[in-house]
């Protein structure tokens, strides 16, 4: 019996790559279908934060400078992005588990290019981010969140998926660096900090001290503001949308490149 | 009695060491409450301008108690998870088979949780001092805070231990993690109850954690009030009576079913 020479292994091509991404997305979906309980924390945590923050800080809208008198409409995008952050970070935890169990080594040994493997994980995370977002929207509308309009809703969901992708890239990067599920708190707290150091609790004018400075330069603030406009103003305008999309594209490029670098580095070793 | 105390001390030490060796156990106790404290203090700082908000030097003065109690509750939950892991891995069975008091085994774990409560209280007092919190009750007040937070970790830890002993599954106890935030948000830990939205405001008025939060917070922003101290200890005793009774029942059941 002779082994196939490396020269005999042909590139998988675009369609093959697409099929590989689809297979990885299907695997991720199977995890949810087979262990539905695993998705619960990612849904429950942002929902509890949404309801809890609304109950505790709801009267902040009485402060002058607040852009709305409905706090639930103000913070629903934060909770949706937080859900996307948790779900995306879970991709990193799952990858760390796959690394620990040796399954990822088998993926690396396959002819699939590294960008395709990364794309499979990122697309899965983007789609999974819609689960907490949908649940939160249901709960939100029940307690009086404003209807953002079709365009506002679509934009919010696109931004949620993008944030899920960013979180996945971050999680993958950390998982490849530490190769252990023990790094899970770093994956989660990274996204936790990124989402909450924006205009999460109050408009920029009402933030104080270091948080105001950080929120001003945090690119995710633009994403939050873009997602929020539909819920607050009931309409979407391009001038408030493009900075969010640009910030998302920028973060995705940087973190995607770093995650990919981590994958190549892993293969080399 | 001396033997039992030695067991409690040894298992307590093991519990604390175990927590600090694993980043995934330290993170919920110290890192998340600290991050949340930092973000809430900057994000909702303007709340002090709301009519009816207690007189404070800054929002951090008010929030410090909430962060401490969050850490205490999470320390309790983490202790429960660790006990469940001991049950899953068979370590607890070996302890149960040894010639020591079974109650001392659970108390050892809880002693570790109470010690973590002390550590978290000191951590947040240090943060308060660094960032300019003025502790109205001075050193005595700080010591009182440490005691209240430690007792809070102990009684809520006993509740997690009861569930760990009853189910024997770490995943179930871990599932309580979000419930910790439900208890916190439905109390005055993060915001004055009278300024919260209904129905949370009404629930917070009767939530025992609100009384504990007031007792801890008053050491920073209030005067020495015997009634508040009594209410705080009463709330801790109430939660403790329920949680220790549940733990004892769960332990007896576990020993019976093996």
PDB file of N, CA and C in Angstrom, chain B residues 190-255:
ATOM      1  N   UNK B 190     -27.308  47.197  43.685  1.00  0.00           N
ATOM      2  CA  UNK B 190     -26.764  48.061  42.640  1.00  0.00           C
ATOM      3  C   UNK B 190     -27.421  49.438  42.568  1.00  0.00           C
ATOM      4  N   UNK B 191     -28.582  49.583  43.177  1.00  0.00           N
ATOM      5  CA  UNK B 191     -29.313  50.847  43.057  1.00  0.00           C
ATOM      6  C   UNK B 191     -30.285  50.955  44.223  1.00  0.00           C
ATOM      7  N   UNK B 192     -30.589  52.182  44.665  1.00  0.00           N
ATOM      8  CA  UNK B 192     -31.550  52.311  45.772  1.00  0.00           C
ATOM      9  C   UNK B 192     -32.912  51.727  45.368  1.00  0.00           C
ATOM     10  N   UNK B 193     -33.488  50.910  46.244  1.00  0.00           N
ATOM     11  CA  UNK B 193     -34.749  50.228  45.922  1.00  0.00           C
ATOM     12  C   UNK B 193     -35.834  51.228  45.527  1.00  0.00           C
ATOM     13  N   UNK B 194     -35.876  52.367  46.215  1.00  0.00           N
ATOM     14  CA  UNK B 194     -36.964  53.321  45.960  1.00  0.00           C
ATOM     15  C   UNK B 194     -36.835  54.002  44.588  1.00  0.00           C
ATOM     16  N   UNK B 195     -35.668  53.857  43.953  1.00  0.00           N
ATOM     17  CA  UNK B 195     -35.498  54.459  42.624  1.00  0.00           C
ATOM     18  C   UNK B 195     -35.541  53.412  41.506  1.00  0.00           C
ATOM     19  N   UNK B 196     -35.792  52.163  41.886  1.00  0.00           N
ATOM     20  CA  UNK B 196     -35.868  51.115  40.862  1.00  0.00           C
ATOM     21  C   UNK B 196     -37.272  51.090  40.249  1.00  0.00           C
ATOM     22  N   UNK B 197     -37.374  50.404  39.099  1.00  0.00           N
ATOM     23  CA  UNK B 197     -38.679  50.285  38.447  1.00  0.00           C
ATOM     24  C   UNK B 197     -39.466  49.152  39.094  1.00  0.00           C
ATOM     25  N   UNK B 198     -40.780  49.251  39.048  1.00  0.00           N
ATOM     26  CA  UNK B 198     -41.633  48.163  39.522  1.00  0.00           C
ATOM     27  C   UNK B 198     -41.651  47.027  38.501  1.00  0.00           C
ATOM     28  N   UNK B 199     -41.791  45.774  38.876  1.00  0.00           N
ATOM     29  CA  UNK B 199     -42.009  45.284  40.236  1.00  0.00           C
ATOM     30  C   UNK B 199     -40.707  45.046  41.017  1.00  0.00           C
ATOM     31  N   UNK B 200     -39.566  45.332  40.352  1.00  0.00           N
ATOM     32  CA  UNK B 200     -38.286  45.063  41.016  1.00  0.00           C
ATOM     33  C   UNK B 200     -38.153  45.843  42.321  1.00  0.00           C
ATOM     34  N   UNK B 201     -38.692  47.082  42.326  1.00  0.00           N
ATOM     35  CA  UNK B 201     -38.569  47.924  43.521  1.00  0.00           C
ATOM     36  C   UNK B 201     -39.245  47.261  44.729  1.00  0.00           C
ATOM     37  N   UNK B 202     -40.441  46.711  44.511  1.00  0.00           N
ATOM     38  CA  UNK B 202     -41.173  46.085  45.623  1.00  0.00           C
ATOM     39  C   UNK B 202     -40.473  44.806  46.090  1.00  0.00           C
ATOM     40  N   UNK B 203     -39.982  44.033  45.117  1.00  0.00           N
ATOM     41  CA  UNK B 203     -39.276  42.791  45.477  1.00  0.00           C
ATOM     42  C   UNK B 203     -38.014  43.138  46.275  1.00  0.00           C
ATOM     43  N   UNK B 204     -37.303  44.165  45.813  1.00  0.00           N
ATOM     44  CA  UNK B 204     -36.046  44.557  46.463  1.00  0.00           C
ATOM     45  C   UNK B 204     -36.273  44.960  47.922  1.00  0.00           C
ATOM     46  N   UNK B 205     -37.446  45.526  48.188  1.00  0.00           N
ATOM     47  CA  UNK B 205     -37.728  45.971  49.564  1.00  0.00           C
ATOM     48  C   UNK B 205     -37.712  44.812  50.551  1.00  0.00           C
ATOM     49  N   UNK B 206     -38.122  43.616  50.063  1.00  0.00           N
ATOM     50  CA  UNK B 206     -38.220  42.464  50.970  1.00  0.00           C
ATOM     51  C   UNK B 206     -37.102  41.440  50.768  1.00  0.00           C
ATOM     52  N   UNK B 207     -36.259  41.651  49.754  1.00  0.00           N
ATOM     53  CA  UNK B 207     -35.169  40.721  49.482  1.00  0.00           C
ATOM     54  C   UNK B 207     -34.137  40.803  50.626  1.00  0.00           C
ATOM     55  N   UNK B 208     -33.833  39.678  51.293  1.00  0.00           N
ATOM     56  CA  UNK B 208     -32.858  39.729  52.398  1.00  0.00           C
ATOM     57  C   UNK B 208     -31.527  40.351  51.981  1.00  0.00           C
ATOM     58  N   UNK B 209     -31.170  40.169  50.686  1.00  0.00           N
ATOM     59  CA  UNK B 209     -29.893  40.725  50.232  1.00  0.00           C
ATOM     60  C   UNK B 209     -29.885  42.260  50.308  1.00  0.00           C
ATOM     61  N   UNK B 210     -31.064  42.866  50.182  1.00  0.00           N
ATOM     62  CA  UNK B 210     -31.140  44.338  50.299  1.00  0.00           C
ATOM     63  C   UNK B 210     -30.719  44.771  51.701  1.00  0.00           C
ATOM     64  N   UNK B 211     -31.152  44.009  52.703  1.00  0.00           N
ATOM     65  CA  UNK B 211     -30.790  44.359  54.089  1.00  0.00           C
ATOM     66  C   UNK B 211     -29.278  44.208  54.290  1.00  0.00           C
ATOM     67  N   UNK B 212     -28.731  43.138  53.698  1.00  0.00           N
ATOM     68  CA  UNK B 212     -27.281  42.920  53.824  1.00  0.00           C
ATOM     69  C   UNK B 212     -26.536  44.048  53.090  1.00  0.00           C
ATOM     70  N   UNK B 213     -27.045  44.410  51.905  1.00  0.00           N
ATOM     71  CA  UNK B 213     -26.404  45.485  51.127  1.00  0.00           C
ATOM     72  C   UNK B 213     -26.417  46.791  51.923  1.00  0.00           C
ATOM     73  N   UNK B 214     -27.542  47.067  52.565  1.00  0.00           N
ATOM     74  CA  UNK B 214     -27.630  48.309  53.354  1.00  0.00           C
ATOM     75  C   UNK B 214     -26.629  48.278  54.506  1.00  0.00           C
ATOM     76  N   UNK B 215     -26.521  47.130  55.162  1.00  0.00           N
ATOM     77  CA  UNK B 215     -25.585  47.004  56.284  1.00  0.00           C
ATOM     78  C   UNK B 215     -24.144  47.206  55.858  1.00  0.00           C
ATOM     79  N   UNK B 216     -23.797  46.649  54.691  1.00  0.00           N
ATOM     80  CA  UNK B 216     -22.420  46.807  54.190  1.00  0.00           C
ATOM     81  C   UNK B 216     -22.204  48.253  53.737  1.00  0.00           C
ATOM     82  N   UNK B 217     -23.179  48.772  53.001  1.00  0.00           N
ATOM     83  CA  UNK B 217     -23.034  50.117  52.420  1.00  0.00           C
ATOM     84  C   UNK B 217     -22.988  51.203  53.487  1.00  0.00           C
ATOM     85  N   UNK B 218     -23.749  51.018  54.546  1.00  0.00           N
ATOM     86  CA  UNK B 218     -23.800  52.051  55.596  1.00  0.00           C
ATOM     87  C   UNK B 218     -22.433  52.289  56.237  1.00  0.00           C
ATOM     88  N   UNK B 219     -21.551  51.305  56.150  1.00  0.00           N
ATOM     89  CA  UNK B 219     -20.203  51.493  56.703  1.00  0.00           C
ATOM     90  C   UNK B 219     -19.428  52.506  55.858  1.00  0.00           C
ATOM     91  N   UNK B 220     -19.877  52.685  54.599  1.00  0.00           N
ATOM     92  CA  UNK B 220     -19.204  53.642  53.720  1.00  0.00           C
ATOM     93  C   UNK B 220     -19.909  54.992  53.741  1.00  0.00           C
ATOM     94  N   UNK B 221     -21.230  54.966  53.594  1.00  0.00           N
ATOM     95  CA  UNK B 221     -21.926  56.243  53.367  1.00  0.00           C
ATOM     96  C   UNK B 221     -22.814  56.689  54.531  1.00  0.00           C
ATOM     97  N   UNK B 222     -23.015  55.829  55.519  1.00  0.00           N
ATOM     98  CA  UNK B 222     -23.981  56.188  56.556  1.00  0.00           C
ATOM     99  C   UNK B 222     -23.381  56.275  57.939  1.00  0.00           C
ATOM    100  N   UNK B 223     -24.252  56.479  58.877  1.00  0.00           N
ATOM    101  CA  UNK B 223     -23.837  56.532  60.274  1.00  0.00           C
ATOM    102  C   UNK B 223     -24.005  55.163  60.915  1.00  0.00           C
ATOM    103  N   UNK B 224     -23.496  55.048  62.124  1.00  0.00           N
ATOM    104  CA  UNK B 224     -23.619  53.770  62.838  1.00  0.00           C
ATOM    105  C   UNK B 224     -25.047  53.646  63.361  1.00  0.00           C
ATOM    106  N   UNK B 225     -25.765  52.648  62.860  1.00  0.00           N
ATOM    107  CA  UNK B 225     -27.175  52.505  63.220  1.00  0.00           C
ATOM    108  C   UNK B 225     -27.410  51.082  63.709  1.00  0.00           C
ATOM    109  N   UNK B 226     -27.781  50.962  64.994  1.00  0.00           N
ATOM    110  CA  UNK B 226     -27.955  49.633  65.580  1.00  0.00           C
ATOM    111  C   UNK B 226     -29.064  48.862  64.877  1.00  0.00           C
ATOM    112  N   UNK B 227     -30.113  49.563  64.469  1.00  0.00           N
ATOM    113  CA  UNK B 227     -31.236  48.890  63.804  1.00  0.00           C
ATOM    114  C   UNK B 227     -30.782  48.284  62.479  1.00  0.00           C
ATOM    115  N   UNK B 228     -29.960  49.037  61.734  1.00  0.00           N
ATOM    116  CA  UNK B 228     -29.468  48.531  60.441  1.00  0.00           C
ATOM    117  C   UNK B 228     -28.577  47.310  60.659  1.00  0.00           C
ATOM    118  N   UNK B 229     -27.711  47.380  61.670  1.00  0.00           N
ATOM    119  CA  UNK B 229     -26.830  46.237  61.970  1.00  0.00           C
ATOM    120  C   UNK B 229     -27.657  45.002  62.335  1.00  0.00           C
ATOM    121  N   UNK B 230     -28.705  45.228  63.143  1.00  0.00           N
ATOM    122  CA  UNK B 230     -29.560  44.111  63.559  1.00  0.00           C
ATOM    123  C   UNK B 230     -30.291  43.522  62.365  1.00  0.00           C
ATOM    124  N   UNK B 231     -30.775  44.392  61.475  1.00  0.00           N
ATOM    125  CA  UNK B 231     -31.481  43.904  60.273  1.00  0.00           C
ATOM    126  C   UNK B 231     -30.526  43.113  59.377  1.00  0.00           C
ATOM    127  N   UNK B 232     -29.303  43.597  59.271  1.00  0.00           N
ATOM    128  CA  UNK B 232     -28.310  42.898  58.423  1.00  0.00           C
ATOM    129  C   UNK B 232     -28.030  41.505  58.978  1.00  0.00           C
ATOM    130  N   UNK B 233     -27.761  41.458  60.288  1.00  0.00           N
ATOM    131  CA  UNK B 233     -27.477  40.154  60.904  1.00  0.00           C
ATOM    132  C   UNK B 233     -28.704  39.246  60.840  1.00  0.00           C
ATOM    133  N   UNK B 234     -29.886  39.854  60.994  1.00  0.00           N
ATOM    134  CA  UNK B 234     -31.132  39.073  60.907  1.00  0.00           C
ATOM    135  C   UNK B 234     -31.299  38.461  59.526  1.00  0.00           C
ATOM    136  N   UNK B 235     -31.004  39.266  58.479  1.00  0.00           N
ATOM    137  CA  UNK B 235     -31.136  38.763  57.106  1.00  0.00           C
ATOM    138  C   UNK B 235     -30.136  37.634  56.855  1.00  0.00           C
ATOM    139  N   UNK B 236     -28.908  37.820  57.351  1.00  0.00           N
ATOM    140  CA  UNK B 236     -27.885  36.768  57.181  1.00  0.00           C
ATOM    141  C   UNK B 236     -28.321  35.507  57.926  1.00  0.00           C
ATOM    142  N   UNK B 237     -28.861  35.693  59.150  1.00  0.00           N
ATOM    143  CA  UNK B 237     -29.300  34.537  59.944  1.00  0.00           C
ATOM    144  C   UNK B 237     -30.451  33.799  59.259  1.00  0.00           C
ATOM    145  N   UNK B 238     -31.353  34.567  58.651  1.00  0.00           N
ATOM    146  CA  UNK B 238     -32.497  33.945  57.958  1.00  0.00           C
ATOM    147  C   UNK B 238     -32.021  33.090  56.791  1.00  0.00           C
ATOM    148  N   UNK B 239     -31.179  33.690  55.934  1.00  0.00           N
ATOM    149  CA  UNK B 239     -30.665  32.933  54.774  1.00  0.00           C
ATOM    150  C   UNK B 239     -29.842  31.750  55.282  1.00  0.00           C
ATOM    151  N   UNK B 240     -29.050  31.979  56.329  1.00  0.00           N
ATOM    152  CA  UNK B 240     -28.202  30.919  56.884  1.00  0.00           C
ATOM    153  C   UNK B 240     -29.023  29.766  57.447  1.00  0.00           C
ATOM    154  N   UNK B 241     -30.093  30.087  58.167  1.00  0.00           N
ATOM    155  CA  UNK B 241     -30.925  29.025  58.761  1.00  0.00           C
ATOM    156  C   UNK B 241     -31.507  28.138  57.664  1.00  0.00           C
ATOM    157  N   UNK B 242     -32.003  28.792  56.604  1.00  0.00           N
ATOM    158  CA  UNK B 242     -32.601  28.021  55.496  1.00  0.00           C
ATOM    159  C   UNK B 242     -31.529  27.208  54.781  1.00  0.00           C
ATOM    160  N   UNK B 243     -30.411  27.862  54.456  1.00  0.00           N
ATOM    161  CA  UNK B 243     -29.412  27.182  53.618  1.00  0.00           C
ATOM    162  C   UNK B 243     -28.700  26.059  54.382  1.00  0.00           C
ATOM    163  N   UNK B 244     -28.421  26.274  55.678  1.00  0.00           N
ATOM    164  CA  UNK B 244     -27.761  25.210  56.447  1.00  0.00           C
ATOM    165  C   UNK B 244     -28.715  24.031  56.674  1.00  0.00           C
ATOM    166  N   UNK B 245     -29.997  24.335  56.892  1.00  0.00           N
ATOM    167  CA  UNK B 245     -30.974  23.246  57.051  1.00  0.00           C
ATOM    168  C   UNK B 245     -31.059  22.424  55.766  1.00  0.00           C
ATOM    169  N   UNK B 246     -31.097  23.127  54.622  1.00  0.00           N
ATOM    170  CA  UNK B 246     -31.163  22.426  53.327  1.00  0.00           C
ATOM    171  C   UNK B 246     -29.896  21.600  53.096  1.00  0.00           C
ATOM    172  N   UNK B 247     -28.745  22.172  53.480  1.00  0.00           N
ATOM    173  CA  UNK B 247     -27.483  21.446  53.320  1.00  0.00           C
ATOM    174  C   UNK B 247     -27.473  20.170  54.146  1.00  0.00           C
ATOM    175  N   UNK B 248     -27.971  20.282  55.402  1.00  0.00           N
ATOM    176  CA  UNK B 248     -27.985  19.107  56.289  1.00  0.00           C
ATOM    177  C   UNK B 248     -28.884  18.017  55.719  1.00  0.00           C
ATOM    178  N   UNK B 249     -30.058  18.437  55.221  1.00  0.00           N
ATOM    179  CA  UNK B 249     -30.992  17.460  54.635  1.00  0.00           C
ATOM    180  C   UNK B 249     -30.355  16.805  53.403  1.00  0.00           C
ATOM    181  N   UNK B 250     -29.741  17.642  52.554  1.00  0.00           N
ATOM    182  CA  UNK B 250     -29.126  17.122  51.327  1.00  0.00           C
ATOM    183  C   UNK B 250     -27.960  16.184  51.646  1.00  0.00           C
ATOM    184  N   UNK B 251     -27.209  16.507  52.691  1.00  0.00           N
ATOM    185  CA  UNK B 251     -26.068  15.657  53.072  1.00  0.00           C
ATOM    186  C   UNK B 251     -26.564  14.292  53.560  1.00  0.00           C
ATOM    187  N   UNK B 252     -27.606  14.349  54.411  1.00  0.00           N
ATOM    188  CA  UNK B 252     -28.150  13.066  54.923  1.00  0.00           C
ATOM    189  C   UNK B 252     -28.669  12.215  53.773  1.00  0.00           C
ATOM    190  N   UNK B 253     -29.320  12.868  52.802  1.00  0.00           N
ATOM    191  CA  UNK B 253     -29.865  12.139  51.651  1.00  0.00           C
ATOM    192  C   UNK B 253     -28.723  11.516  50.842  1.00  0.00           C
ATOM    193  N   UNK B 254     -27.677  12.282  50.629  1.00  0.00           N
ATOM    194  CA  UNK B 254     -26.543  11.775  49.850  1.00  0.00           C
ATOM    195  C   UNK B 254     -25.889  10.587  50.542  1.00  0.00           C
ATOM    196  N   UNK B 255     -25.750  10.672  51.879  1.00  0.00           N
ATOM    197  CA  UNK B 255     -25.131   9.569  52.614  1.00  0.00           C
ATOM    198  C   UNK B 255     -26.022   8.328  52.564  1.00  0.00           C
TER     199      UNK B 255
END
